PDB file of N, CA and C in Angstrom:
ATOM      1  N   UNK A   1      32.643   1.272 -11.533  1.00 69.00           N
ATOM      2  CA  UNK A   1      32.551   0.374 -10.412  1.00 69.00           C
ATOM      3  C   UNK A   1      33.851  -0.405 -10.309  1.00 69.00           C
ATOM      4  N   UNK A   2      34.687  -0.831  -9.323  1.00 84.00           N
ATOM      5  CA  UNK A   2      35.968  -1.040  -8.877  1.00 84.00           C
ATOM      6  C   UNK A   2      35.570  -2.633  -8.718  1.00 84.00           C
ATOM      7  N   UNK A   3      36.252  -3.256  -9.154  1.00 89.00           N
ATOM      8  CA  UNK A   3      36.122  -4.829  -8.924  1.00 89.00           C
ATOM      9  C   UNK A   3      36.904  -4.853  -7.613  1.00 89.00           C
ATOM     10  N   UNK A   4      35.664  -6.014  -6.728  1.00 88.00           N
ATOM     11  CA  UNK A   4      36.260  -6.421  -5.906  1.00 88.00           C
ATOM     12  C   UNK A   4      37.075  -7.563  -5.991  1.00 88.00           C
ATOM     13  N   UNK A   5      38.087  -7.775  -4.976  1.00 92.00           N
ATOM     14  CA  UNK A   5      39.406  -9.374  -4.857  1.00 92.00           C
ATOM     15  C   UNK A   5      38.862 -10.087  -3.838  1.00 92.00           C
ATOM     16  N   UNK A   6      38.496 -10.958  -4.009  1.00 92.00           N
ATOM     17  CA  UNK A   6      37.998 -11.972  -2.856  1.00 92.00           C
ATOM     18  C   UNK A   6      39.321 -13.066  -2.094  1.00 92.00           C
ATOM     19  N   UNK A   7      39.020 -13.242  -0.954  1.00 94.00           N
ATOM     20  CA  UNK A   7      40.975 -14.077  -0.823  1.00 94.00           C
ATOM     21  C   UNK A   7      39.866 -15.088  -0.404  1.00 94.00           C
ATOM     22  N   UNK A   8      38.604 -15.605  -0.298  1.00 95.00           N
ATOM     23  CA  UNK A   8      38.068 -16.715   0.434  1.00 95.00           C
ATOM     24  C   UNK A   8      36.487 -17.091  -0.557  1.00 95.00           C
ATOM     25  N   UNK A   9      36.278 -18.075  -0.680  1.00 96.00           N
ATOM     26  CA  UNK A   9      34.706 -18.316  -0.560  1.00 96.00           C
ATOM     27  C   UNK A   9      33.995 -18.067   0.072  1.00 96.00           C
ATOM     28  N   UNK A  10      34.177 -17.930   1.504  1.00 96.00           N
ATOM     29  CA  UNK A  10      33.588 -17.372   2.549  1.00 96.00           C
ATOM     30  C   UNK A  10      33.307 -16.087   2.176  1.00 96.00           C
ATOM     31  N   UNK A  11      34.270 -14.869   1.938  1.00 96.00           N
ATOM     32  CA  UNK A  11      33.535 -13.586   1.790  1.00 96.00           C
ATOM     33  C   UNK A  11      32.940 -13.692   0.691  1.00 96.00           C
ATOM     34  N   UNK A  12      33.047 -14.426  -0.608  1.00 96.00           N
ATOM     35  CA  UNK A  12      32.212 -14.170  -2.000  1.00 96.00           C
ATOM     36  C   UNK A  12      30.656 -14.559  -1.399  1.00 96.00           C
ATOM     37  N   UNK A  13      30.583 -15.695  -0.317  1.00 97.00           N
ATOM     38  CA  UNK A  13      28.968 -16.358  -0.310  1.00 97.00           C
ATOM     39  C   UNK A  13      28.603 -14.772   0.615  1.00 97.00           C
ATOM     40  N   UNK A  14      29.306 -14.615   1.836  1.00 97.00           N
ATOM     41  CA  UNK A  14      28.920 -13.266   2.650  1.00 97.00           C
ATOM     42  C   UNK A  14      28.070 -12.475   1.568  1.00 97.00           C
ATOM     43  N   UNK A  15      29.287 -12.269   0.195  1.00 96.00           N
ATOM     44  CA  UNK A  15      29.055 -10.708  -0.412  1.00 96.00           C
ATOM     45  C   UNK A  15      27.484 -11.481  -1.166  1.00 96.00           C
ATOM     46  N   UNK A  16      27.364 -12.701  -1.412  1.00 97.00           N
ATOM     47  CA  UNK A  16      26.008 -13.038  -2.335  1.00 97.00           C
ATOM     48  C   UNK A  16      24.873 -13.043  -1.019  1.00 97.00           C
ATOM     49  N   UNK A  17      25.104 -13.330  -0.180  1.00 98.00           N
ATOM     50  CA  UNK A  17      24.026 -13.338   1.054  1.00 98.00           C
ATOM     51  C   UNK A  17      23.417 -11.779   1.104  1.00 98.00           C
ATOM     52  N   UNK A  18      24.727 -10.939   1.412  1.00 97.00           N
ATOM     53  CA  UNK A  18      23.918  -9.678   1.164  1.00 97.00           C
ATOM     54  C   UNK A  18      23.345  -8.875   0.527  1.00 97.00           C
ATOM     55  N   UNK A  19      23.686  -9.445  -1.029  1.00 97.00           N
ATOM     56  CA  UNK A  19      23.483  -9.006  -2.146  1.00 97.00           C
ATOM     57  C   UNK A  19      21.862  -8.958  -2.507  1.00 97.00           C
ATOM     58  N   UNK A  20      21.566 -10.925  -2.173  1.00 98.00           N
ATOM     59  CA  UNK A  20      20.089 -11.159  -1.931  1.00 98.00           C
ATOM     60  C   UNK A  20      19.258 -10.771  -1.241  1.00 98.00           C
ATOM     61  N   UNK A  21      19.848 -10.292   0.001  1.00 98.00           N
ATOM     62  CA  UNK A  21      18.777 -10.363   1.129  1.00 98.00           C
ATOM     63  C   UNK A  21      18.871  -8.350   0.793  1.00 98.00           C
ATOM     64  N   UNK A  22      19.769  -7.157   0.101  1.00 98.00           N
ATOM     65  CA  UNK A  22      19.292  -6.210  -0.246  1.00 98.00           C
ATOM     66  C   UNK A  22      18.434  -6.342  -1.345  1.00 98.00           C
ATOM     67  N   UNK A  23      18.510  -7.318  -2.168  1.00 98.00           N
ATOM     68  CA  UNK A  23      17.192  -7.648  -3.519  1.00 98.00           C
ATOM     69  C   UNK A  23      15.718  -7.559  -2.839  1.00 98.00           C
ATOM     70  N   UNK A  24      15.596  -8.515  -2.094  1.00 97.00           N
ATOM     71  CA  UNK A  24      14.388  -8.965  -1.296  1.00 97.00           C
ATOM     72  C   UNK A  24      14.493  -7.894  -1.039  1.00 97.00           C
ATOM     73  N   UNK A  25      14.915  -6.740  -0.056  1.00 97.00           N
ATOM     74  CA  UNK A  25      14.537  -5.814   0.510  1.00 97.00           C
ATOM     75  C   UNK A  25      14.056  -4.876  -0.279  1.00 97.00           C
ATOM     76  N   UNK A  26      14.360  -5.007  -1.646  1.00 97.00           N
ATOM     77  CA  UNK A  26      14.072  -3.723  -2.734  1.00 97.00           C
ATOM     78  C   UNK A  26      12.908  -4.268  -3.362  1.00 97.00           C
ATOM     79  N   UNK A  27      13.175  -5.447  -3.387  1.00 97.00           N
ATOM     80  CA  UNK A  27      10.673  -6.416  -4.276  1.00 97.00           C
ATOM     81  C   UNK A  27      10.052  -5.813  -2.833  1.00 97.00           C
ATOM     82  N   UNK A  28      10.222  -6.153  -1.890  1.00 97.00           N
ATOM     83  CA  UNK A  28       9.084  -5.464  -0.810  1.00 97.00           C
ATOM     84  C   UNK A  28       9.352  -4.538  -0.346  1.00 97.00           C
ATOM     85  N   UNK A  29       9.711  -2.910  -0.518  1.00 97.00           N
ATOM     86  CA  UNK A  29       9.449  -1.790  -0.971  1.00 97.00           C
ATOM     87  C   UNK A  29       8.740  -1.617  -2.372  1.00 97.00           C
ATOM     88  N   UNK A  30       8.922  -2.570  -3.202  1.00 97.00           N
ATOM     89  CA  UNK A  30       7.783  -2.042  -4.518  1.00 97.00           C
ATOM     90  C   UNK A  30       6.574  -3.013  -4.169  1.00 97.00           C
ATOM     91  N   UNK A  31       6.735  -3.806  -3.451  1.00 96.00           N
ATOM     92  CA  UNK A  31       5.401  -4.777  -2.960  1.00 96.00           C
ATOM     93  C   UNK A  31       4.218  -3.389  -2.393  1.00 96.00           C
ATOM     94  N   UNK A  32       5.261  -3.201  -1.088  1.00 96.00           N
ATOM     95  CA  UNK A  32       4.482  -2.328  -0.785  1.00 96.00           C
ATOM     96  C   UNK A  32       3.826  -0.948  -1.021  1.00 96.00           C
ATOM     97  N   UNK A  33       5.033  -0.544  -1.926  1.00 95.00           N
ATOM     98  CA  UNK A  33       4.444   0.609  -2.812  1.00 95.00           C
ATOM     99  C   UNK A  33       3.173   0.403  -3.579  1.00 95.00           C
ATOM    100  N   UNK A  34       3.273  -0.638  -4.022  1.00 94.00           N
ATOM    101  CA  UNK A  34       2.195  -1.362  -4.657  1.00 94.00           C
ATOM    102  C   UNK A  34       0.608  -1.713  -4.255  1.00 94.00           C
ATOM    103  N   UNK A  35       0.775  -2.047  -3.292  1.00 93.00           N
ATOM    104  CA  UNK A  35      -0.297  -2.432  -2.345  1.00 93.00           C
ATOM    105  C   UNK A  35      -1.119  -0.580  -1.765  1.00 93.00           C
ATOM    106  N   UNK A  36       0.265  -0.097  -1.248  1.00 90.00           N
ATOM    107  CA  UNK A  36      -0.285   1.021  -0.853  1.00 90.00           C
ATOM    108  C   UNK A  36      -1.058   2.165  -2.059  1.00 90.00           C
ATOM    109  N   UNK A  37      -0.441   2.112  -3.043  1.00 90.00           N
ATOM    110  CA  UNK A  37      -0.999   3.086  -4.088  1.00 90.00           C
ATOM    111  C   UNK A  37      -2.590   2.164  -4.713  1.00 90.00           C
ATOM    112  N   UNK A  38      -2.644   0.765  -4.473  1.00 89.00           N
ATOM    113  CA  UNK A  38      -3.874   0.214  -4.751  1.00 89.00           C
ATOM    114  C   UNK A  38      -4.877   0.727  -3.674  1.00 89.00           C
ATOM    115  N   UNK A  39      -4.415   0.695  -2.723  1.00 84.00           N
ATOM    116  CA  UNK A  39      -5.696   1.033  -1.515  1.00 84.00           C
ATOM    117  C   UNK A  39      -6.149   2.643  -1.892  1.00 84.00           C
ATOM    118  N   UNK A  40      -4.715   3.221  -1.762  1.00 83.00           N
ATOM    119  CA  UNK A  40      -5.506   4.780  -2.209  1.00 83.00           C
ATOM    120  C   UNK A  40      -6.295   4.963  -3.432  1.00 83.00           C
ATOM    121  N   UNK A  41      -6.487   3.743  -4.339  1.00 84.00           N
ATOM    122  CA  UNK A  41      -7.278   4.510  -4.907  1.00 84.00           C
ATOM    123  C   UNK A  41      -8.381   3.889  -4.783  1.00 84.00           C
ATOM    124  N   UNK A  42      -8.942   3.091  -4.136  1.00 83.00           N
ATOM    125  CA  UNK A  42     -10.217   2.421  -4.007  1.00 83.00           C
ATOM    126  C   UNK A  42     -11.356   3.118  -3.831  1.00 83.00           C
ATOM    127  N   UNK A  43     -12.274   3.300  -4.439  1.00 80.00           N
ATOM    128  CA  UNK A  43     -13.707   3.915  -4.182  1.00 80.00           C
ATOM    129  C   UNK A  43     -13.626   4.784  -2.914  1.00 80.00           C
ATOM    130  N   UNK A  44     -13.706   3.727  -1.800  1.00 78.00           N
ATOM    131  CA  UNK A  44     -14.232   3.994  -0.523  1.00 78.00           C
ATOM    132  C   UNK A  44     -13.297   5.084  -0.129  1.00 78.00           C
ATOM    133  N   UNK A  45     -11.663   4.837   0.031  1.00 80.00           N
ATOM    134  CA  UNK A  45     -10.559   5.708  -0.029  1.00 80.00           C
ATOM    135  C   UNK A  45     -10.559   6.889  -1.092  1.00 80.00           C
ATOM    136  N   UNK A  46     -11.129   7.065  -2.395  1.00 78.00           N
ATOM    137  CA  UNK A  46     -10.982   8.177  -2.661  1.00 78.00           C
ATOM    138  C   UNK A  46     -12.350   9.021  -2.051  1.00 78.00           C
ATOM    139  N   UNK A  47     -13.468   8.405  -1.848  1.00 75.00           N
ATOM    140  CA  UNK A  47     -14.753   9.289  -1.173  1.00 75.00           C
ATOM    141  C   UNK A  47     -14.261   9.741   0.329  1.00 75.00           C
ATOM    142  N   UNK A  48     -13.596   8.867   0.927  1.00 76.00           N
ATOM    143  CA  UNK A  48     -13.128   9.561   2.457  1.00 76.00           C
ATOM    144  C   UNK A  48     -12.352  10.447   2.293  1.00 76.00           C
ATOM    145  N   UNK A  49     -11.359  10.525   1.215  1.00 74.00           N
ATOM    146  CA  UNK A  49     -10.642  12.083   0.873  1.00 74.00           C
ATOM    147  C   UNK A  49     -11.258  12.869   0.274  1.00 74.00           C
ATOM    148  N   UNK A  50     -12.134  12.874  -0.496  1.00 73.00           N
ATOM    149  CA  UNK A  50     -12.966  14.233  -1.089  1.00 73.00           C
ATOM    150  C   UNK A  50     -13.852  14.318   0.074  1.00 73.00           C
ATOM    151  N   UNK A  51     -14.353  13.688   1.267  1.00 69.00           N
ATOM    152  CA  UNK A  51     -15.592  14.155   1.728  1.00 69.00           C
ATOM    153  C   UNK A  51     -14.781  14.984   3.211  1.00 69.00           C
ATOM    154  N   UNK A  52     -13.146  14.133   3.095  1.00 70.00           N
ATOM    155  CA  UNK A  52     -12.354  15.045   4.003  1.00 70.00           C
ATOM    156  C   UNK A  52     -12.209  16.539   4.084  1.00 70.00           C
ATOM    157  N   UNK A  53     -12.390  16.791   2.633  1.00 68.00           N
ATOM    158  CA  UNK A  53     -11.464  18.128   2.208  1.00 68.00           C
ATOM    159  C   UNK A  53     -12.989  19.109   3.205  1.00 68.00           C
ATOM    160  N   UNK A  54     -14.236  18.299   2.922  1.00 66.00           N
ATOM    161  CA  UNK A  54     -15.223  19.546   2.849  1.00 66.00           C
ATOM    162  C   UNK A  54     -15.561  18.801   4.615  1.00 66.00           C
ATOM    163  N   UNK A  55     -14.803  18.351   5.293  1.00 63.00           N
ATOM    164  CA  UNK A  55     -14.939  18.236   7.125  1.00 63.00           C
ATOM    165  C   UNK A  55     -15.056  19.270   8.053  1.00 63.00           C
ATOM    166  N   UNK A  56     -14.535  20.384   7.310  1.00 58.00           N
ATOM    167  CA  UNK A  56     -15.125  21.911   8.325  1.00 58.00           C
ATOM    168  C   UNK A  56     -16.185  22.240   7.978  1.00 58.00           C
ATOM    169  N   UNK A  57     -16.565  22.189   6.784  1.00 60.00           N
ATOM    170  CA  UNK A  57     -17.777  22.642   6.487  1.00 60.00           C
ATOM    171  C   UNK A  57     -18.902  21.678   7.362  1.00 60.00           C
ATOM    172  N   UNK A  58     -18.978  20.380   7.278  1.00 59.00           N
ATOM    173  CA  UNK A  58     -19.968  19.630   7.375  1.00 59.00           C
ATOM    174  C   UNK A  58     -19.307  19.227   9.055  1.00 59.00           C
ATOM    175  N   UNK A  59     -19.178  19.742  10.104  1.00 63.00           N
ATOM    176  CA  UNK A  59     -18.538  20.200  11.443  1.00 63.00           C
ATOM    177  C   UNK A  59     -19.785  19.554  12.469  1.00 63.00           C
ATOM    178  N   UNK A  60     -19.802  18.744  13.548  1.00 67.00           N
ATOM    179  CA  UNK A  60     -20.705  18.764  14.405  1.00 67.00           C
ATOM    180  C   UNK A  60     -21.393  17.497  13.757  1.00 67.00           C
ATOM    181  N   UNK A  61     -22.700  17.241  14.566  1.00 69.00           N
ATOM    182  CA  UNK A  61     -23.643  16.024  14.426  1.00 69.00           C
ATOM    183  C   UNK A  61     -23.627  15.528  12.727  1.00 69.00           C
ATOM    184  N   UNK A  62     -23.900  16.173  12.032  1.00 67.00           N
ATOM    185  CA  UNK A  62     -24.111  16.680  10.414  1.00 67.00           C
ATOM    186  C   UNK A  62     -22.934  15.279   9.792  1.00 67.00           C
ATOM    187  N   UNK A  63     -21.549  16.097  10.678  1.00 67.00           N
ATOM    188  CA  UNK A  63     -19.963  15.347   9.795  1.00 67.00           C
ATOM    189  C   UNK A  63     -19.972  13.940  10.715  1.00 67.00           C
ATOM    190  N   UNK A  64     -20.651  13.913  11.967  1.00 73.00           N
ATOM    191  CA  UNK A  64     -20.663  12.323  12.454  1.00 73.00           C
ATOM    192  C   UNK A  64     -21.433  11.286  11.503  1.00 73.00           C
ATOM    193  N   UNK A  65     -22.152  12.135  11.127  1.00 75.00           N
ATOM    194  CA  UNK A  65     -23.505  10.673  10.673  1.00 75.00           C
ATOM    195  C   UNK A  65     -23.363  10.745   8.847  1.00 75.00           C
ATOM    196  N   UNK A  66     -23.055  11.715   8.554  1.00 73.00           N
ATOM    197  CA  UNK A  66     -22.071  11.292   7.430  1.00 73.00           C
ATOM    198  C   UNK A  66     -20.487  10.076   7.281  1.00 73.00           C
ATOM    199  N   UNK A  67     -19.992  10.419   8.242  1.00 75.00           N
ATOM    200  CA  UNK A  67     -18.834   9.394   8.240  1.00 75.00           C
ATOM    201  C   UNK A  67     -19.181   8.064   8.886  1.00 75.00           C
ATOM    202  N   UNK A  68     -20.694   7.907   9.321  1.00 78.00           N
ATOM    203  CA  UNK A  68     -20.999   6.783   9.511  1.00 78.00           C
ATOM    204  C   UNK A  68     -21.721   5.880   8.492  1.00 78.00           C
ATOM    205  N   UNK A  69     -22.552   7.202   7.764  1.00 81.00           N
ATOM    206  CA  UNK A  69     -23.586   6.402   6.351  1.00 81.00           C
ATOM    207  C   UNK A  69     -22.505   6.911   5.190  1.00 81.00           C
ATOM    208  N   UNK A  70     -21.660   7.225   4.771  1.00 79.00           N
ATOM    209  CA  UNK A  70     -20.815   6.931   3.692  1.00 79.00           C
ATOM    210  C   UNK A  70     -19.860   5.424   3.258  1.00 79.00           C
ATOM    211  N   UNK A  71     -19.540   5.142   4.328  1.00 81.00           N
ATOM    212  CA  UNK A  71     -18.786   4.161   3.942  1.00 81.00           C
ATOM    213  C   UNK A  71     -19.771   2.338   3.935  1.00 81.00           C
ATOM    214  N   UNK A  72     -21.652   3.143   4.629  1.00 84.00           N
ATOM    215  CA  UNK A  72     -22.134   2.381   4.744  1.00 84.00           C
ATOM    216  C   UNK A  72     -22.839   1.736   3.131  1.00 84.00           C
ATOM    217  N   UNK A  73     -23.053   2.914   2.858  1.00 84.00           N
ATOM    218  CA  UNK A  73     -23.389   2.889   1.690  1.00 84.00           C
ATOM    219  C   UNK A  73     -22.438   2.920   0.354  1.00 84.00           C
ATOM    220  N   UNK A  74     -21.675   3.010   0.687  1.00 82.00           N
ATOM    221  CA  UNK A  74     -20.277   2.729  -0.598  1.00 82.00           C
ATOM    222  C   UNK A  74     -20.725   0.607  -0.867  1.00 82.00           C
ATOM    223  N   UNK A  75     -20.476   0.917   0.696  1.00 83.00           N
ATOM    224  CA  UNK A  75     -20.357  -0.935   0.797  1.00 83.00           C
ATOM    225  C   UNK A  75     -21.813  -1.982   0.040  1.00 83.00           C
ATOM    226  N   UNK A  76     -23.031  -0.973   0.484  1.00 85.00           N
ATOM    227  CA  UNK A  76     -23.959  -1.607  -0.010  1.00 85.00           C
ATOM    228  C   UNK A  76     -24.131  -1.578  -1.343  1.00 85.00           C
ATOM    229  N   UNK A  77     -23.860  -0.474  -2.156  1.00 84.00           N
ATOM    230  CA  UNK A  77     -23.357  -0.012  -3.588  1.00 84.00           C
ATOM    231  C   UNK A  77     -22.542  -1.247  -4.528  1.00 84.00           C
ATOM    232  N   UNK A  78     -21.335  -1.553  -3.674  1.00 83.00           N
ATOM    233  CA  UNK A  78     -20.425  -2.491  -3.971  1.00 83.00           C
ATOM    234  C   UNK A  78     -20.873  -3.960  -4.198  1.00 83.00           C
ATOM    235  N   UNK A  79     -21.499  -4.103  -2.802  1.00 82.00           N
ATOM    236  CA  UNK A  79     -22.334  -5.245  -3.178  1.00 82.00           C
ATOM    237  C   UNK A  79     -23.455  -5.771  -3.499  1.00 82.00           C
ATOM    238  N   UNK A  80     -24.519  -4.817  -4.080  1.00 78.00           N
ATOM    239  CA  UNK A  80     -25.680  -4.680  -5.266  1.00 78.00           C
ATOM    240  C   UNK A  80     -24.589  -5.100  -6.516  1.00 78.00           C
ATOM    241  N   UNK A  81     -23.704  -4.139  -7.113  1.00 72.00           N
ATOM    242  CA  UNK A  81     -23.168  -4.687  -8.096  1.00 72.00           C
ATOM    243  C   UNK A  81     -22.303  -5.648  -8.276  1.00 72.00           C
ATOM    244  N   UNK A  82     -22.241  -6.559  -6.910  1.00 70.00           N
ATOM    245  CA  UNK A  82     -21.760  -7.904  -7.527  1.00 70.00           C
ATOM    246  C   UNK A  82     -22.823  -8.762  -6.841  1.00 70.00           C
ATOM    247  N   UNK A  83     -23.962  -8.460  -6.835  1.00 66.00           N
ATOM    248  CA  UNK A  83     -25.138  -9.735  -6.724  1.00 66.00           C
ATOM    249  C   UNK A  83     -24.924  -9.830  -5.670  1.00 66.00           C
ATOM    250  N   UNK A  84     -24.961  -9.291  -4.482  1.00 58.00           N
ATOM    251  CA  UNK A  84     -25.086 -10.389  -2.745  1.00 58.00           C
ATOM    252  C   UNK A  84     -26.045  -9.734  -2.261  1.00 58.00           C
TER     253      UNK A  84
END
């Protein structure tokens, strides 16, 4: 890495302004990496992908009222086991 020569304070605060504000930009890409790999794996999110895979099969009235009582019942599941 080549050291930079600064002739001002002005460009050293520039070069720290951008320095920070690419930091911040790199915590929220792992924020959100973060967040996003939590949702995929949540109960409800991994049953809507396994019950995805088998969506041709279960085709017509059958795959509607499934994707309406699955996530109904995940939820009621969820909250039997925390008492509500």
């Amino acid at each position: 890495m080549e050291t930079k020569k600064y002739s001002s304070y002005a460009q050293i605060d520039r070069e720290l302004e951008i320095l920070k504000i690419e930091k911040e930009i790199s915590y929220q890409k792992i924020v959100l990496g973060y967040n996003r790999t939590r949702e995929s794996i949540t109960p409800h999110h991994l049953l809507n992908n396994f019950l995805g895979s088998f969506k041709t099969v279960f085709s017509g009235s059958l795959g509607n009222i499934l994707n309406v009582v699955v996530p109904f019942v995940i939820n009621w599941i969820i909250n039997k086991k925390r008492g509500r």
